[in-house]
CSV table of C-alpha atoms in Angstrom, one decimal:
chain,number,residue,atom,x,y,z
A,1,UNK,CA,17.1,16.1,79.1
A,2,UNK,CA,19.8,14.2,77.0
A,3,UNK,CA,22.6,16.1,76.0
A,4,UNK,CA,22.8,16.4,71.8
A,5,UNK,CA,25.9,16.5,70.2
A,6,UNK,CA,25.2,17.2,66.3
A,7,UNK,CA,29.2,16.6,65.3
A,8,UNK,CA,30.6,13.8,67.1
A,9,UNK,CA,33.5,13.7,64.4
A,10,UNK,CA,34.2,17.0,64.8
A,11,UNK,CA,33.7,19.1,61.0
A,12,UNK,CA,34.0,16.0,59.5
A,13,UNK,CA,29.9,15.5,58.8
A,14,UNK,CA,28.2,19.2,58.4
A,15,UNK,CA,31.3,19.4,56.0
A,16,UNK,CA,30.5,16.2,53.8
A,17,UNK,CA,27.1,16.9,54.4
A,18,UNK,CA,27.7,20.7,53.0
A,19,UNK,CA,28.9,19.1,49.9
A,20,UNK,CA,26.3,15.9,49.1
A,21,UNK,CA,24.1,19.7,49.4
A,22,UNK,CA,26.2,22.3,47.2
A,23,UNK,CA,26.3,18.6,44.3
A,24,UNK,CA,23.1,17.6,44.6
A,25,UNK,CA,22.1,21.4,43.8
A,26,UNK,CA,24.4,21.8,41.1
A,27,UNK,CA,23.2,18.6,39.8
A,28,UNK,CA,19.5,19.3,39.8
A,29,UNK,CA,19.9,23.3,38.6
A,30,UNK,CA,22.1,22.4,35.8
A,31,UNK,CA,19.9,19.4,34.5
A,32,UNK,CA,16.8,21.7,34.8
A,33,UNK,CA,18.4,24.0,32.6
A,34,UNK,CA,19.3,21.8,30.1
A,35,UNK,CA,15.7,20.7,30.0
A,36,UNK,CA,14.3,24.1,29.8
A,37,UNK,CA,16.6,24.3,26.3
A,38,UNK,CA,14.8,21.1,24.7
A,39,UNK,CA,11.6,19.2,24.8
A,40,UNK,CA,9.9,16.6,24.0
A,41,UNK,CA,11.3,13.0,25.3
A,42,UNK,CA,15.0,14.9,26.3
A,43,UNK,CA,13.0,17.4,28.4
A,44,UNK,CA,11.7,14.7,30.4
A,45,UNK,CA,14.5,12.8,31.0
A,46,UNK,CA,16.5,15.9,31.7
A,47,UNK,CA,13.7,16.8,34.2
A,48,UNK,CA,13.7,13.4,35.6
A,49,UNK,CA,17.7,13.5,36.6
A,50,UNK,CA,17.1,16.7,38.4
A,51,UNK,CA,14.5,15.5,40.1
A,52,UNK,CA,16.6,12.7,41.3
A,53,UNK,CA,19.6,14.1,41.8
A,54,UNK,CA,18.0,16.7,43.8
A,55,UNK,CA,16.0,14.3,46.0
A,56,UNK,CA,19.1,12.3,46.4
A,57,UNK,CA,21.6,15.5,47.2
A,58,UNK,CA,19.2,16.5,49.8
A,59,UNK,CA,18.4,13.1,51.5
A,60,UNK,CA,22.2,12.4,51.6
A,61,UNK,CA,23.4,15.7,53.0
A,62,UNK,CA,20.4,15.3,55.9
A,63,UNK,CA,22.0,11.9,56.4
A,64,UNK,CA,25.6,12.4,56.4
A,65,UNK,CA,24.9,14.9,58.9
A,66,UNK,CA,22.7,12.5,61.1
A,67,UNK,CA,26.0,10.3,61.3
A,68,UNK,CA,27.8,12.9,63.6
A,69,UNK,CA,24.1,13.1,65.7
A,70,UNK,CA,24.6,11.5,69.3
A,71,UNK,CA,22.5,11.8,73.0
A,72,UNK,CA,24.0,11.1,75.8
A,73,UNK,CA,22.3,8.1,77.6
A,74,UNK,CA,20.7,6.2,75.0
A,75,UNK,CA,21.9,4.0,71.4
A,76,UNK,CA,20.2,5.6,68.2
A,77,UNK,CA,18.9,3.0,65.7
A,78,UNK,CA,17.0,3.8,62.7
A,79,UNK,CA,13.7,2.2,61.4
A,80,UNK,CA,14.5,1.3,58.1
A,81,UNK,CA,11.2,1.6,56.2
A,82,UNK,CA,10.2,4.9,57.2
A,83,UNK,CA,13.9,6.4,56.1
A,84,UNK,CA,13.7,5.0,52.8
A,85,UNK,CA,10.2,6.8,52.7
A,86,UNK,CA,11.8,9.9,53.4
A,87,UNK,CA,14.4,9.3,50.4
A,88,UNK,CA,10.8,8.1,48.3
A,89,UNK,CA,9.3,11.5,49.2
A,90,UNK,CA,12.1,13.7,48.5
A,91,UNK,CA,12.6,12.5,44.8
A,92,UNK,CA,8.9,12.4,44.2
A,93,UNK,CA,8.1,15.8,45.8
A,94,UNK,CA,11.2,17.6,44.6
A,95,UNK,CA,10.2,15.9,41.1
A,96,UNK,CA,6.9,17.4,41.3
A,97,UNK,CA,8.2,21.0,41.8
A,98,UNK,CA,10.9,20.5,38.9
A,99,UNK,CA,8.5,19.2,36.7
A,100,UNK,CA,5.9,22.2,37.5
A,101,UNK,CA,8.7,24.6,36.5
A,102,UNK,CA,9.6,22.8,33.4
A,103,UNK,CA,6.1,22.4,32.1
A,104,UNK,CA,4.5,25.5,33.4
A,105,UNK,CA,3.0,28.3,31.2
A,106,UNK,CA,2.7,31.2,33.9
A,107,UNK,CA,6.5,31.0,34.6
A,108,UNK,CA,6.0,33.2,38.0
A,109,UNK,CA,3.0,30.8,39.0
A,110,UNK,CA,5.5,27.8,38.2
A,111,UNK,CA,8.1,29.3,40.5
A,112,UNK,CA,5.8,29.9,43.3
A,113,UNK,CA,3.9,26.7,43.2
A,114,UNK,CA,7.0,24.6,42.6
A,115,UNK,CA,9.1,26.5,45.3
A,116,UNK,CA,6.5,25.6,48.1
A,117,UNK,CA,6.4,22.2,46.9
A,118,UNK,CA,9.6,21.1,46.8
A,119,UNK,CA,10.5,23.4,50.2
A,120,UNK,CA,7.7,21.6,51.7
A,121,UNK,CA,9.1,18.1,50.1
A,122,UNK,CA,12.3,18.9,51.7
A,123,UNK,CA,10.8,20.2,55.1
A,124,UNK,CA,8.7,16.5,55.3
A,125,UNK,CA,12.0,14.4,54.3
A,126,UNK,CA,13.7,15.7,56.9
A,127,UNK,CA,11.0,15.0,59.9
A,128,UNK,CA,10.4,12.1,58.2
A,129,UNK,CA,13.7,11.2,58.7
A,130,UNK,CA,13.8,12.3,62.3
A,131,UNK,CA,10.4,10.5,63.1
A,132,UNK,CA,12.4,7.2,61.9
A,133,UNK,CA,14.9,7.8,65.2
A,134,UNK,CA,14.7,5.1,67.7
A,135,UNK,CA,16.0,6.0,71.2
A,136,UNK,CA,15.6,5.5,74.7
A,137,UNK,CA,13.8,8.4,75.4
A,138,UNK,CA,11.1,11.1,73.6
A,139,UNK,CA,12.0,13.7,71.3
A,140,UNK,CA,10.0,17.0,71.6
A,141,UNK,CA,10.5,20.0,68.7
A,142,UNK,CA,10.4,23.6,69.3
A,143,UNK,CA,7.3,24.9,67.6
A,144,UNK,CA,8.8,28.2,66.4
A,145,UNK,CA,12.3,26.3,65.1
A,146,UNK,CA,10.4,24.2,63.2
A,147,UNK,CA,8.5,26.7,61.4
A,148,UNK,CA,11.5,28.8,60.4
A,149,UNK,CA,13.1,25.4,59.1
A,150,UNK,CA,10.3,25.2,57.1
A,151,UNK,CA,10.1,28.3,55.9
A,152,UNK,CA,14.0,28.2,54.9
A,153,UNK,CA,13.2,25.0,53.0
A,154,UNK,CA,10.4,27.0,51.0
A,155,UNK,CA,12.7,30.3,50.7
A,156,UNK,CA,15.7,27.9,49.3
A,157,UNK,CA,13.6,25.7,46.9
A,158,UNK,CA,12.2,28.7,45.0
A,159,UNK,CA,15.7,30.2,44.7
A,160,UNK,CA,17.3,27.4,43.5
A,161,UNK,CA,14.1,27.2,41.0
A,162,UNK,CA,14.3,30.5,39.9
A,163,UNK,CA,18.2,29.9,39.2
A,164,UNK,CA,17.0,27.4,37.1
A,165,UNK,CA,15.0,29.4,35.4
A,166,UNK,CA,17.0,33.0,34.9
A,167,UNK,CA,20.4,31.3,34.9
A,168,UNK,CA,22.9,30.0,32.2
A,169,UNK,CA,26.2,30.4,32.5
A,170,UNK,CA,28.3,27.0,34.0
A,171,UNK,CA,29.7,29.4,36.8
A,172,UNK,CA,26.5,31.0,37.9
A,173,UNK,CA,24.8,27.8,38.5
A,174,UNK,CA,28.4,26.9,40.4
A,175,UNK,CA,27.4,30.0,42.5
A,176,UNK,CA,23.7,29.8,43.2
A,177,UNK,CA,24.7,25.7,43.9
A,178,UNK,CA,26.9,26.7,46.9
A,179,UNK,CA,24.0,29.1,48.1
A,180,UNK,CA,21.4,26.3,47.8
A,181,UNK,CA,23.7,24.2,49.6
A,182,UNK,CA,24.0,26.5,52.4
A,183,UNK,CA,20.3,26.9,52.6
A,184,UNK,CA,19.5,23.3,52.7
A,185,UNK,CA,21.7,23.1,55.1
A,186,UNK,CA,20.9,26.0,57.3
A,187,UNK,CA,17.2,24.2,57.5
A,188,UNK,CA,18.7,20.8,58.4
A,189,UNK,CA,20.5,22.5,61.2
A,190,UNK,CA,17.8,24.7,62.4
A,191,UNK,CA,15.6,21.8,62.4
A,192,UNK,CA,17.8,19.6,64.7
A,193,UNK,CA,18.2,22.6,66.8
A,194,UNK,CA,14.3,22.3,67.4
A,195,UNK,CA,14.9,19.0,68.8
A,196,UNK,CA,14.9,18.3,72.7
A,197,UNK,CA,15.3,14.7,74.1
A,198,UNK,CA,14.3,13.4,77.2
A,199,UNK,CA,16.3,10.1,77.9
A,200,UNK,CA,14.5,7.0,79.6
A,201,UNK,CA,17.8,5.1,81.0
A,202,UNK,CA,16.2,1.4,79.7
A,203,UNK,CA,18.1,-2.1,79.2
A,204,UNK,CA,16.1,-3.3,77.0
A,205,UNK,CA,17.5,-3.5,72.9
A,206,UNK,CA,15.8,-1.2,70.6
A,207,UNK,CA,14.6,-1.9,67.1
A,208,UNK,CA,15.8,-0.8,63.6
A,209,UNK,CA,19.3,-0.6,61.9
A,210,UNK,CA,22.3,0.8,63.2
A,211,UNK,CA,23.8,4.2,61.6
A,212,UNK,CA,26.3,2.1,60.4
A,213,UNK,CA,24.5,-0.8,59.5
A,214,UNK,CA,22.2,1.2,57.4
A,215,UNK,CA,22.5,4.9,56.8
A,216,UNK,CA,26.7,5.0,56.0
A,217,UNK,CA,26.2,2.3,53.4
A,218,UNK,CA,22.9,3.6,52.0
A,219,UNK,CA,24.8,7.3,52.4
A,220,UNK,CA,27.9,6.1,50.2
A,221,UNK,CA,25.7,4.4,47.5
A,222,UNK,CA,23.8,7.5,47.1
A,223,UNK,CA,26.4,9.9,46.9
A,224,UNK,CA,28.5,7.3,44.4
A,225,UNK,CA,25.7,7.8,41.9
A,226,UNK,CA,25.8,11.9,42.3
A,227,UNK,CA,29.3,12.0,41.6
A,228,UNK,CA,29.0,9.7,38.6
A,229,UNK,CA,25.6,11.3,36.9
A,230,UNK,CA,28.0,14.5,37.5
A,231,UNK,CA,30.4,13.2,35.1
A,232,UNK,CA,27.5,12.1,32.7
A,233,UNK,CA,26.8,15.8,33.0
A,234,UNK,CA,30.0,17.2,32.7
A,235,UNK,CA,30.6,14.9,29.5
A,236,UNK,CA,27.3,14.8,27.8
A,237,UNK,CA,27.4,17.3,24.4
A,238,UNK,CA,25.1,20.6,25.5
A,239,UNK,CA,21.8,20.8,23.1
A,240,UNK,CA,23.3,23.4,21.4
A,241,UNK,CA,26.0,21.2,19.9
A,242,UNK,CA,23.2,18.5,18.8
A,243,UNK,CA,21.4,21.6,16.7
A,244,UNK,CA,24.3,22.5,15.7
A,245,UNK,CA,25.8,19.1,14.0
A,246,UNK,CA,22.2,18.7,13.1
A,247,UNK,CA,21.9,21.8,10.8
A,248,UNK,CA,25.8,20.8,9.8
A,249,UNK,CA,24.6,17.6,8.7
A,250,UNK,CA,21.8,18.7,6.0
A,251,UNK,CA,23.9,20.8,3.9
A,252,UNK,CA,26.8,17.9,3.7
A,253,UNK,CA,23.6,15.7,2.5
A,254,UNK,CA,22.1,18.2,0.2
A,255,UNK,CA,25.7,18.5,-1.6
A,256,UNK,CA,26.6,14.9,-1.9
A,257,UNK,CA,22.8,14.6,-3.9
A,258,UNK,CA,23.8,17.4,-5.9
A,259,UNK,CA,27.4,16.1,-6.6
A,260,UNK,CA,24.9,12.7,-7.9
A,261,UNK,CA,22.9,14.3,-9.6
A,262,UNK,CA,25.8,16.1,-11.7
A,263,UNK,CA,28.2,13.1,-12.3
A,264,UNK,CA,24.5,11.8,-14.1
């Protein structure tokens, strides 16, 4: 069996990987409670950044910490089509749990349903993401590691939904984003724990990208556009304000037509 290392730069990736986690979180929970306060055309789009910035959060946090993943005995390369699959199905899987909790009726049906779809979209990006390894070798997974991972993924998706649902305040979402973080985590780490690899000492090159080639790039771009749809967060007006300008703005009307109307 090949020794793993899962932090060949020391803290340096479950820490950055910790925080693409605890951002993407805090992305998606805030910009699901801003949709849950409009509708229409805005609660789409609202729904549609938290779906990506939740998909994205999570992909890039599994990622970051594949970049400190090593075996002894063998070069890791990635195929590249099947890891931007796993990137597809996060966002459209973690889109279709957002989207049930910001459409749903039954709010408690919502919450369940959505929670088990977007744990299970986060459970599949991840082996996705593993089945895109290429190595010298075979990788085998613990049966009963993989289940909990799974069931982590389910546990932390419906929290992080029901957050969404129950929570308001800019500091509570701050809070239940560093839990969420912590969860998606925990799974990630859990799930590589379920690895074992057997290395087959070859010569011959393998095929696929290079984690530098590929993922750092690809990890970089990714978490660029979280930190900058955070500061179209932090600086866009809450829907409050827009009411509230709104309701301003009819009175101002009604007495400049009554100020008319006078002077005539």
């Amino acid at each position: 069996m090949g020794h793993l290392d899962h932090a060949t730069f020391g803290w340096l990736t479950p820490v950055l990987s910790y925080a693409m986690a605890a951002i993407g979180a805090a992305l998606g929970l805030r910009c699901t409670v801003r949709a849950l306060g409009t509708s229409g055309r805005s609660r789409r789009n609202w729904l549609l950044t938290a779906a990506s910035a939740l998909g994205t959060g999570i992909w890039t946090m599994h990622f970051v910490a594949m970049l400190g993943f090593g075996v002894t005995g063998t070069d890791i390369r990635y195929d590249v089509p099947l890891t931007l699959l796993s990137l597809l199905v996060a966002m459209l899987v973690v889109g279709a749990g957002v989207f049930t909790v910001g459409y749903g009726r039954d709010r408690t049906r919502a919450l369940l349903v959505g929670g088990l779809t977007t744990g299970l979209g986060v459970a599949s990006m991840h082996y996705l993401g593993m089945a895109a390894l290429r190595l010298h070798g075979t990788v085998a997974y613990d049966p009963l590691l993989v289940t909990v991972s799974v069931v982590i993924a389910v546990v932390a998706a419906t929290a992080a939904l029901w957050a969404a649902l129950h929570i308001r305040s800019p500091r509570a979402v701050a809070l239940a984003s560093l839990v969420m973080g912590a969860a998606v985590s925990s799974m990630h780490y859990t799930g590589m724990l379920a690895v074992g690899v057997r290395v087959a000492p070859s010569g011959s090159g393998l095929p696929g990208a290079t984690v530098m080639q590929f993922i750092f790039p690809l990890a970089v771009g990714l978490g660029s556009y979280l930190f900058l749809t955070s500061a179209f967060v932090a600086l866009s007006p809450p829907a409050r304000n827009h009411t509230a300008e709104a309701s301003g703005a009819a009175p101002r009307g009604a007495s400049a037509e009554r100020a008319a109307e006078a002077a005539t």
